[in-house]
Amino acid sequence: MTARGTIDALQVRSYIHSAMQLIPLHDPADNAFRLRQNGKSKNALELLAQPPGSRAAPTIVWSRRFETTEDRDTLLGAVKKGQLDTVFLGRLTMMFGSDALDELADRLVAAARSKREEKLEEAAERARKHFVVNLYAREGKHGRHLLELQRKSSDTAEWSITYDRAIERDRLCDWLRWQKGRFLGFLEHAAEHGGEALSRMLIDEMFAAERRVRAERRGAGGMRPLRMWRGD
């Protein structure tokens, strides 16, 4: 690249960067430039030049066929929303040539693609977290003690049981913490039959496990016989 070419390229980038920070809007009546979709290719756009009041046929000063409709709509949408001005696009093209507008379109498309990819990744992550359920032992209001099942995608518990004494909550927790592979099924049960029905089912299963562990003489004794139990 020649020294002149380097200066021109730097000028174009500087002009694009400055203009994208603040694009002045013009009165449509004074606008000699118009951006439209190419009638023969749905993913193509054309920038037309026609002096206001002129009866001459408009001249195509720039055209571009985009890879996708989404890419096309990035530039078209920016103009429709007023984020870009066709006067600016026209001046950019007339001053620096069609490559300058191509570079601007490339930047806008790349940024839009990146944003779409981020949104898709965020949606996928939310979907993944929706199926991850964790168990929490928490302290509630007025000295109450909570045991809760909460999705990773949520800020609130989907199922909760409250006890007056911490040892009662911890007794159920001793059994429930080893049922992690069933947490999602537990929430589905609560959604279908209600939270109280799930609480009764969990407590019944805890009692059954306690009886079995005691019968096998593996219980820890006291109020928390499953305290040393490891889910076997």
PDB file of C-alpha atoms in Angstrom:
ATOM      1  CA  MET A   1       0.000   0.000   0.000  1.00  0.00           C
ATOM      2  CA  THR A   2       1.308   3.475  -0.854  1.00  0.00           C
ATOM      3  CA  ALA A   3       1.758   6.244   1.663  1.00  0.00           C
ATOM      4  CA  ARG A   4      -1.214   7.984   0.064  1.00  0.00           C
ATOM      5  CA  GLY A   5      -3.295   4.823   0.383  1.00  0.00           C
ATOM      6  CA  THR A   6      -2.381   4.539   4.054  1.00  0.00           C
ATOM      7  CA  ILE A   7      -3.454   8.116   4.709  1.00  0.00           C
ATOM      8  CA  ASP A   8      -6.716   7.599   2.852  1.00  0.00           C
ATOM      9  CA  ALA A   9      -7.466   4.431   4.806  1.00  0.00           C
ATOM     10  CA  LEU A  10      -6.785   6.208   8.084  1.00  0.00           C
ATOM     11  CA  GLN A  11      -8.967   9.122   7.004  1.00  0.00           C
ATOM     12  CA  VAL A  12     -11.820   6.771   6.160  1.00  0.00           C
ATOM     13  CA  ARG A  13     -11.605   4.986   9.520  1.00  0.00           C
ATOM     14  CA  SER A  14     -11.403   8.275  11.382  1.00  0.00           C
ATOM     15  CA  TYR A  15     -14.385   9.635   9.466  1.00  0.00           C
ATOM     16  CA  ILE A  16     -16.422   6.497  10.090  1.00  0.00           C
ATOM     17  CA  HIS A  17     -15.529   6.411  13.783  1.00  0.00           C
ATOM     18  CA  SER A  18     -16.343  10.092  14.309  1.00  0.00           C
ATOM     19  CA  ALA A  19     -19.551   9.946  12.320  1.00  0.00           C
ATOM     20  CA  MET A  20     -20.813   6.839  14.092  1.00  0.00           C
ATOM     21  CA  GLN A  21     -20.533   8.622  17.436  1.00  0.00           C
ATOM     22  CA  LEU A  22     -22.922  11.357  16.337  1.00  0.00           C
ATOM     23  CA  ILE A  23     -24.743  11.145  13.007  1.00  0.00           C
ATOM     24  CA  PRO A  24     -26.456  14.468  12.133  1.00  0.00           C
ATOM     25  CA  LEU A  25     -29.941  13.992  10.760  1.00  0.00           C
ATOM     26  CA  HIS A  26     -31.101  15.971   7.749  1.00  0.00           C
ATOM     27  CA  ASP A  27     -34.444  17.106   6.463  1.00  0.00           C
ATOM     28  CA  PRO A  28     -35.698  14.358   4.097  1.00  0.00           C
ATOM     29  CA  ALA A  29     -36.648  17.066   1.595  1.00  0.00           C
ATOM     30  CA  ASP A  30     -32.976  18.043   1.278  1.00  0.00           C
ATOM     31  CA  ASN A  31     -31.734  14.472   1.096  1.00  0.00           C
ATOM     32  CA  ALA A  32     -30.200  13.599  -2.257  1.00  0.00           C
ATOM     33  CA  PHE A  33     -29.535  10.012  -1.201  1.00  0.00           C
ATOM     34  CA  ARG A  34     -31.874   7.089  -0.671  1.00  0.00           C
ATOM     35  CA  LEU A  35     -31.207   3.550   0.486  1.00  0.00           C
ATOM     36  CA  ARG A  36     -33.433   0.849  -0.937  1.00  0.00           C
ATOM     37  CA  GLN A  37     -33.663  -2.903  -1.305  1.00  0.00           C
ATOM     38  CA  ASN A  38     -32.652  -4.311  -4.666  1.00  0.00           C
ATOM     39  CA  GLY A  39     -35.728  -5.706  -6.384  1.00  0.00           C
ATOM     40  CA  LYS A  40     -33.816  -8.586  -7.954  1.00  0.00           C
ATOM     41  CA  SER A  41     -31.993  -9.802  -4.838  1.00  0.00           C
ATOM     42  CA  LYS A  42     -33.685  -9.807  -1.455  1.00  0.00           C
ATOM     43  CA  ASN A  43     -30.379  -9.564   0.413  1.00  0.00           C
ATOM     44  CA  ALA A  44     -29.026  -6.636  -1.631  1.00  0.00           C
ATOM     45  CA  LEU A  45     -29.186  -2.908  -0.934  1.00  0.00           C
ATOM     46  CA  GLU A  46     -28.558   0.082  -3.185  1.00  0.00           C
ATOM     47  CA  LEU A  47     -27.693   3.663  -2.329  1.00  0.00           C
ATOM     48  CA  LEU A  48     -29.207   6.026  -4.880  1.00  0.00           C
ATOM     49  CA  ALA A  49     -28.237   9.620  -5.580  1.00  0.00           C
ATOM     50  CA  GLN A  50     -30.741  12.089  -7.015  1.00  0.00           C
ATOM     51  CA  PRO A  51     -30.556  15.847  -6.379  1.00  0.00           C
ATOM     52  CA  PRO A  52     -33.740  17.202  -4.751  1.00  0.00           C
ATOM     53  CA  GLY A  53     -36.196  18.351  -7.400  1.00  0.00           C
ATOM     54  CA  SER A  54     -34.299  16.644 -10.216  1.00  0.00           C
ATOM     55  CA  ARG A  55     -36.293  14.686 -12.788  1.00  0.00           C
ATOM     56  CA  ALA A  56     -33.238  12.715 -13.878  1.00  0.00           C
ATOM     57  CA  ALA A  57     -33.151   9.026 -13.095  1.00  0.00           C
ATOM     58  CA  PRO A  58     -31.408   8.277  -9.795  1.00  0.00           C
ATOM     59  CA  THR A  59     -27.850   7.009  -9.973  1.00  0.00           C
ATOM     60  CA  ILE A  60     -26.694   3.965  -8.033  1.00  0.00           C
ATOM     61  CA  VAL A  61     -23.577   5.094  -6.158  1.00  0.00           C
ATOM     62  CA  TRP A  62     -23.215   1.977  -4.025  1.00  0.00           C
ATOM     63  CA  SER A  63     -24.654  -1.529  -3.949  1.00  0.00           C
ATOM     64  CA  ARG A  64     -24.015  -4.502  -1.730  1.00  0.00           C
ATOM     65  CA  ARG A  65     -25.316  -8.053  -1.565  1.00  0.00           C
ATOM     66  CA  PHE A  66     -25.271  -9.315   2.013  1.00  0.00           C
ATOM     67  CA  GLU A  67     -24.858 -12.929   3.045  1.00  0.00           C
ATOM     68  CA  THR A  68     -28.091 -13.045   5.028  1.00  0.00           C
ATOM     69  CA  THR A  69     -31.296 -11.107   5.460  1.00  0.00           C
ATOM     70  CA  GLU A  70     -30.232 -10.333   9.025  1.00  0.00           C
ATOM     71  CA  ASP A  71     -27.018  -8.752   7.758  1.00  0.00           C
ATOM     72  CA  ARG A  72     -28.954  -6.703   5.216  1.00  0.00           C
ATOM     73  CA  ASP A  73     -31.415  -5.515   7.837  1.00  0.00           C
ATOM     74  CA  THR A  74     -28.568  -4.363  10.076  1.00  0.00           C
ATOM     75  CA  LEU A  75     -27.748  -1.482   7.734  1.00  0.00           C
ATOM     76  CA  LEU A  76     -31.307  -0.945   6.526  1.00  0.00           C
ATOM     77  CA  GLY A  77     -32.629  -0.960  10.078  1.00  0.00           C
ATOM     78  CA  ALA A  78     -29.981   1.507  11.272  1.00  0.00           C
ATOM     79  CA  VAL A  79     -31.181   3.971   8.630  1.00  0.00           C
ATOM     80  CA  LYS A  80     -34.876   3.405   9.359  1.00  0.00           C
ATOM     81  CA  LYS A  81     -34.308   3.900  13.093  1.00  0.00           C
ATOM     82  CA  GLY A  82     -32.372   7.098  12.508  1.00  0.00           C
ATOM     83  CA  GLN A  83     -29.111   5.656  13.809  1.00  0.00           C
ATOM     84  CA  LEU A  84     -27.524   6.304  10.413  1.00  0.00           C
ATOM     85  CA  ASP A  85     -28.250   9.104   7.950  1.00  0.00           C
ATOM     86  CA  THR A  86     -28.309   8.480   4.200  1.00  0.00           C
ATOM     87  CA  VAL A  87     -26.702  11.905   3.691  1.00  0.00           C
ATOM     88  CA  PHE A  88     -23.758  10.645   5.727  1.00  0.00           C
ATOM     89  CA  LEU A  89     -23.681   7.405   3.722  1.00  0.00           C
ATOM     90  CA  GLY A  90     -23.787   9.345   0.480  1.00  0.00           C
ATOM     91  CA  ARG A  91     -21.044  11.744   1.499  1.00  0.00           C
ATOM     92  CA  LEU A  92     -18.897   8.886   2.724  1.00  0.00           C
ATOM     93  CA  THR A  93     -19.247   7.144  -0.621  1.00  0.00           C
ATOM     94  CA  MET A  94     -18.671  10.260  -2.699  1.00  0.00           C
ATOM     95  CA  MET A  95     -15.610  11.293  -0.692  1.00  0.00           C
ATOM     96  CA  PHE A  96     -13.884   7.935  -0.231  1.00  0.00           C
ATOM     97  CA  GLY A  97     -15.535   5.559  -2.678  1.00  0.00           C
ATOM     98  CA  SER A  98     -17.755   2.534  -2.262  1.00  0.00           C
ATOM     99  CA  ASP A  99     -15.100   0.650  -0.274  1.00  0.00           C
ATOM    100  CA  ALA A 100     -15.603   3.087   2.592  1.00  0.00           C
ATOM    101  CA  LEU A 101     -19.307   2.236   2.861  1.00  0.00           C
ATOM    102  CA  ASP A 102     -18.429  -1.450   2.524  1.00  0.00           C
ATOM    103  CA  GLU A 103     -16.128  -1.086   5.516  1.00  0.00           C
ATOM    104  CA  LEU A 104     -18.837   0.641   7.525  1.00  0.00           C
ATOM    105  CA  ALA A 105     -21.332  -2.081   6.588  1.00  0.00           C
ATOM    106  CA  ASP A 106     -18.805  -4.751   7.569  1.00  0.00           C
ATOM    107  CA  ARG A 107     -18.341  -3.155  10.973  1.00  0.00           C
ATOM    108  CA  LEU A 108     -22.059  -2.834  11.587  1.00  0.00           C
ATOM    109  CA  VAL A 109     -22.718  -6.413  10.465  1.00  0.00           C
ATOM    110  CA  ALA A 110     -19.885  -7.788  12.614  1.00  0.00           C
ATOM    111  CA  ALA A 111     -21.175  -5.932  15.669  1.00  0.00           C
ATOM    112  CA  ALA A 112     -24.751  -7.088  15.047  1.00  0.00           C
ATOM    113  CA  ARG A 113     -23.638 -10.703  14.554  1.00  0.00           C
ATOM    114  CA  SER A 114     -21.653 -10.576  17.772  1.00  0.00           C
ATOM    115  CA  LYS A 115     -24.667  -9.222  19.640  1.00  0.00           C
ATOM    116  CA  ARG A 116     -26.941 -11.924  18.183  1.00  0.00           C
ATOM    117  CA  GLU A 117     -24.439 -14.606  19.162  1.00  0.00           C
ATOM    118  CA  GLU A 118     -24.266 -13.214  22.690  1.00  0.00           C
ATOM    119  CA  LYS A 119     -28.061 -13.283  22.955  1.00  0.00           C
ATOM    120  CA  LEU A 120     -28.166 -16.868  21.704  1.00  0.00           C
ATOM    121  CA  GLU A 121     -25.493 -17.879  24.198  1.00  0.00           C
ATOM    122  CA  GLU A 122     -27.358 -16.118  26.989  1.00  0.00           C
ATOM    123  CA  ALA A 123     -30.603 -17.848  26.015  1.00  0.00           C
ATOM    124  CA  ALA A 124     -28.846 -21.227  25.898  1.00  0.00           C
ATOM    125  CA  GLU A 125     -27.285 -20.582  29.290  1.00  0.00           C
ATOM    126  CA  ARG A 126     -30.664 -19.604  30.767  1.00  0.00           C
ATOM    127  CA  ALA A 127     -32.193 -22.763  29.329  1.00  0.00           C
ATOM    128  CA  ARG A 128     -29.392 -24.869  30.796  1.00  0.00           C
ATOM    129  CA  LYS A 129     -29.697 -23.233  34.207  1.00  0.00           C
ATOM    130  CA  HIS A 130     -33.465 -23.803  34.155  1.00  0.00           C
ATOM    131  CA  PHE A 131     -32.818 -27.525  34.480  1.00  0.00           C
ATOM    132  CA  VAL A 132     -30.235 -27.175  37.263  1.00  0.00           C
ATOM    133  CA  VAL A 133     -31.837 -27.340  40.705  1.00  0.00           C
ATOM    134  CA  ASN A 134     -29.988 -26.755  43.961  1.00  0.00           C
ATOM    135  CA  LEU A 135     -30.857 -27.342  47.603  1.00  0.00           C
ATOM    136  CA  TYR A 136     -30.485 -24.520  50.114  1.00  0.00           C
ATOM    137  CA  ALA A 137     -30.753 -24.440  53.900  1.00  0.00           C
ATOM    138  CA  ARG A 138     -31.575 -20.863  54.839  1.00  0.00           C
ATOM    139  CA  GLU A 139     -32.622 -18.786  57.775  1.00  0.00           C
ATOM    140  CA  GLY A 140     -36.030 -17.185  57.388  1.00  0.00           C
ATOM    141  CA  LYS A 141     -37.867 -14.373  59.111  1.00  0.00           C
ATOM    142  CA  HIS A 142     -38.829 -14.466  62.794  1.00  0.00           C
ATOM    143  CA  GLY A 143     -36.313 -17.183  63.611  1.00  0.00           C
ATOM    144  CA  ARG A 144     -37.750 -19.697  61.142  1.00  0.00           C
ATOM    145  CA  HIS A 145     -35.558 -22.209  59.304  1.00  0.00           C
ATOM    146  CA  LEU A 146     -36.031 -22.983  55.613  1.00  0.00           C
ATOM    147  CA  LEU A 147     -35.141 -25.807  53.284  1.00  0.00           C
ATOM    148  CA  GLU A 148     -35.612 -24.863  49.630  1.00  0.00           C
ATOM    149  CA  LEU A 149     -35.259 -26.140  46.084  1.00  0.00           C
ATOM    150  CA  GLN A 150     -34.350 -23.416  43.621  1.00  0.00           C
ATOM    151  CA  ARG A 151     -33.537 -23.402  39.920  1.00  0.00           C
ATOM    152  CA  LYS A 152     -30.188 -21.875  38.984  1.00  0.00           C
ATOM    153  CA  SER A 153     -32.025 -19.639  36.528  1.00  0.00           C
ATOM    154  CA  SER A 154     -34.220 -18.126  39.230  1.00  0.00           C
ATOM    155  CA  ASP A 155     -33.724 -15.770  42.170  1.00  0.00           C
ATOM    156  CA  THR A 156     -36.510 -17.368  44.185  1.00  0.00           C
ATOM    157  CA  ALA A 157     -37.139 -20.864  45.454  1.00  0.00           C
ATOM    158  CA  GLU A 158     -39.717 -22.994  43.662  1.00  0.00           C
ATOM    159  CA  TRP A 159     -40.331 -25.216  46.675  1.00  0.00           C
ATOM    160  CA  SER A 160     -39.807 -24.456  50.341  1.00  0.00           C
ATOM    161  CA  ILE A 161     -40.531 -26.007  53.717  1.00  0.00           C
ATOM    162  CA  THR A 162     -40.322 -24.107  56.991  1.00  0.00           C
ATOM    163  CA  TYR A 163     -39.445 -25.358  60.470  1.00  0.00           C
ATOM    164  CA  ASP A 164     -39.433 -23.802  63.913  1.00  0.00           C
ATOM    165  CA  ARG A 165     -36.180 -25.498  64.871  1.00  0.00           C
ATOM    166  CA  ALA A 166     -33.006 -25.789  62.814  1.00  0.00           C
ATOM    167  CA  ILE A 167     -32.511 -29.409  63.849  1.00  0.00           C
ATOM    168  CA  GLU A 168     -35.841 -30.377  62.237  1.00  0.00           C
ATOM    169  CA  ARG A 169     -34.829 -28.732  58.960  1.00  0.00           C
ATOM    170  CA  ASP A 170     -31.373 -30.319  59.111  1.00  0.00           C
ATOM    171  CA  ARG A 171     -32.926 -33.727  59.685  1.00  0.00           C
ATOM    172  CA  LEU A 172     -34.719 -33.553  56.343  1.00  0.00           C
ATOM    173  CA  CYS A 173     -31.644 -32.000  54.735  1.00  0.00           C
ATOM    174  CA  ASP A 174     -29.543 -35.007  55.819  1.00  0.00           C
ATOM    175  CA  TRP A 175     -31.652 -37.162  53.511  1.00  0.00           C
ATOM    176  CA  LEU A 176     -32.607 -34.677  50.816  1.00  0.00           C
ATOM    177  CA  ARG A 177     -29.057 -33.540  49.979  1.00  0.00           C
ATOM    178  CA  TRP A 178     -28.335 -37.009  48.589  1.00  0.00           C
ATOM    179  CA  GLN A 179     -31.271 -36.851  46.183  1.00  0.00           C
ATOM    180  CA  LYS A 180     -29.791 -34.245  43.822  1.00  0.00           C
ATOM    181  CA  GLY A 181     -30.468 -36.379  40.747  1.00  0.00           C
ATOM    182  CA  ARG A 182     -34.165 -36.194  41.624  1.00  0.00           C
ATOM    183  CA  PHE A 183     -34.446 -32.468  42.337  1.00  0.00           C
ATOM    184  CA  LEU A 184     -35.876 -31.641  38.925  1.00  0.00           C
ATOM    185  CA  GLY A 185     -38.449 -34.414  39.287  1.00  0.00           C
ATOM    186  CA  PHE A 186     -39.363 -33.083  42.724  1.00  0.00           C
ATOM    187  CA  LEU A 187     -40.158 -29.667  41.270  1.00  0.00           C
ATOM    188  CA  GLU A 188     -42.214 -31.255  38.518  1.00  0.00           C
ATOM    189  CA  HIS A 189     -44.129 -33.177  41.215  1.00  0.00           C
ATOM    190  CA  ALA A 190     -44.735 -29.913  43.117  1.00  0.00           C
ATOM    191  CA  ALA A 191     -45.923 -28.187  39.933  1.00  0.00           C
ATOM    192  CA  GLU A 192     -48.434 -30.970  39.304  1.00  0.00           C
ATOM    193  CA  HIS A 193     -49.578 -31.797  42.838  1.00  0.00           C
ATOM    194  CA  GLY A 194     -48.610 -28.765  44.911  1.00  0.00           C
ATOM    195  CA  GLY A 195     -45.833 -27.922  47.328  1.00  0.00           C
ATOM    196  CA  GLU A 196     -47.536 -29.553  50.330  1.00  0.00           C
ATOM    197  CA  ALA A 197     -47.846 -32.845  48.474  1.00  0.00           C
ATOM    198  CA  LEU A 198     -44.137 -32.757  47.702  1.00  0.00           C
ATOM    199  CA  SER A 199     -43.299 -31.971  51.323  1.00  0.00           C
ATOM    200  CA  ARG A 200     -45.302 -34.990  52.522  1.00  0.00           C
ATOM    201  CA  MET A 201     -43.650 -37.243  49.946  1.00  0.00           C
ATOM    202  CA  LEU A 202     -40.143 -36.135  50.916  1.00  0.00           C
ATOM    203  CA  ILE A 203     -40.780 -36.528  54.625  1.00  0.00           C
ATOM    204  CA  ASP A 204     -42.276 -40.002  54.090  1.00  0.00           C
ATOM    205  CA  GLU A 205     -39.210 -41.054  52.103  1.00  0.00           C
ATOM    206  CA  MET A 206     -36.946 -39.621  54.787  1.00  0.00           C
ATOM    207  CA  PHE A 207     -38.746 -41.648  57.455  1.00  0.00           C
ATOM    208  CA  ALA A 208     -38.402 -44.794  55.343  1.00  0.00           C
ATOM    209  CA  ALA A 209     -34.649 -44.207  54.937  1.00  0.00           C
ATOM    210  CA  GLU A 210     -34.262 -43.591  58.675  1.00  0.00           C
ATOM    211  CA  ARG A 211     -36.055 -46.848  59.510  1.00  0.00           C
ATOM    212  CA  ARG A 212     -33.864 -48.791  57.104  1.00  0.00           C
ATOM    213  CA  VAL A 213     -30.630 -47.252  58.401  1.00  0.00           C
ATOM    214  CA  ARG A 214     -31.649 -47.886  62.013  1.00  0.00           C
ATOM    215  CA  ALA A 215     -32.544 -51.486  61.190  1.00  0.00           C
ATOM    216  CA  GLU A 216     -29.091 -51.912  59.680  1.00  0.00           C
ATOM    217  CA  ARG A 217     -27.597 -50.261  62.782  1.00  0.00           C
ATOM    218  CA  ARG A 218     -25.928 -47.578  60.717  1.00  0.00           C
ATOM    219  CA  GLY A 219     -27.846 -44.660  62.134  1.00  0.00           C
ATOM    220  CA  ALA A 220     -26.188 -41.788  63.969  1.00  0.00           C
ATOM    221  CA  GLY A 221     -28.823 -41.763  66.686  1.00  0.00           C
ATOM    222  CA  GLY A 222     -30.600 -38.782  68.187  1.00  0.00           C
ATOM    223  CA  MET A 223     -32.766 -36.411  66.183  1.00  0.00           C
ATOM    224  CA  ARG A 224     -30.628 -36.758  63.022  1.00  0.00           C
ATOM    225  CA  PRO A 225     -30.106 -40.463  62.353  1.00  0.00           C
ATOM    226  CA  LEU A 226     -28.998 -39.767  58.778  1.00  0.00           C
ATOM    227  CA  ARG A 227     -26.371 -37.215  59.809  1.00  0.00           C
ATOM    228  CA  MET A 228     -23.514 -39.574  58.852  1.00  0.00           C
ATOM    229  CA  TRP A 229     -25.444 -41.229  55.999  1.00  0.00           C
ATOM    230  CA  ARG A 230     -24.028 -40.917  52.504  1.00  0.00           C
ATOM    231  CA  GLY A 231     -27.076 -41.805  50.450  1.00  0.00           C
ATOM    232  CA  ASP A 232     -26.290 -45.519  50.108  1.00  0.00           C
TER     233      ASP A 232
END
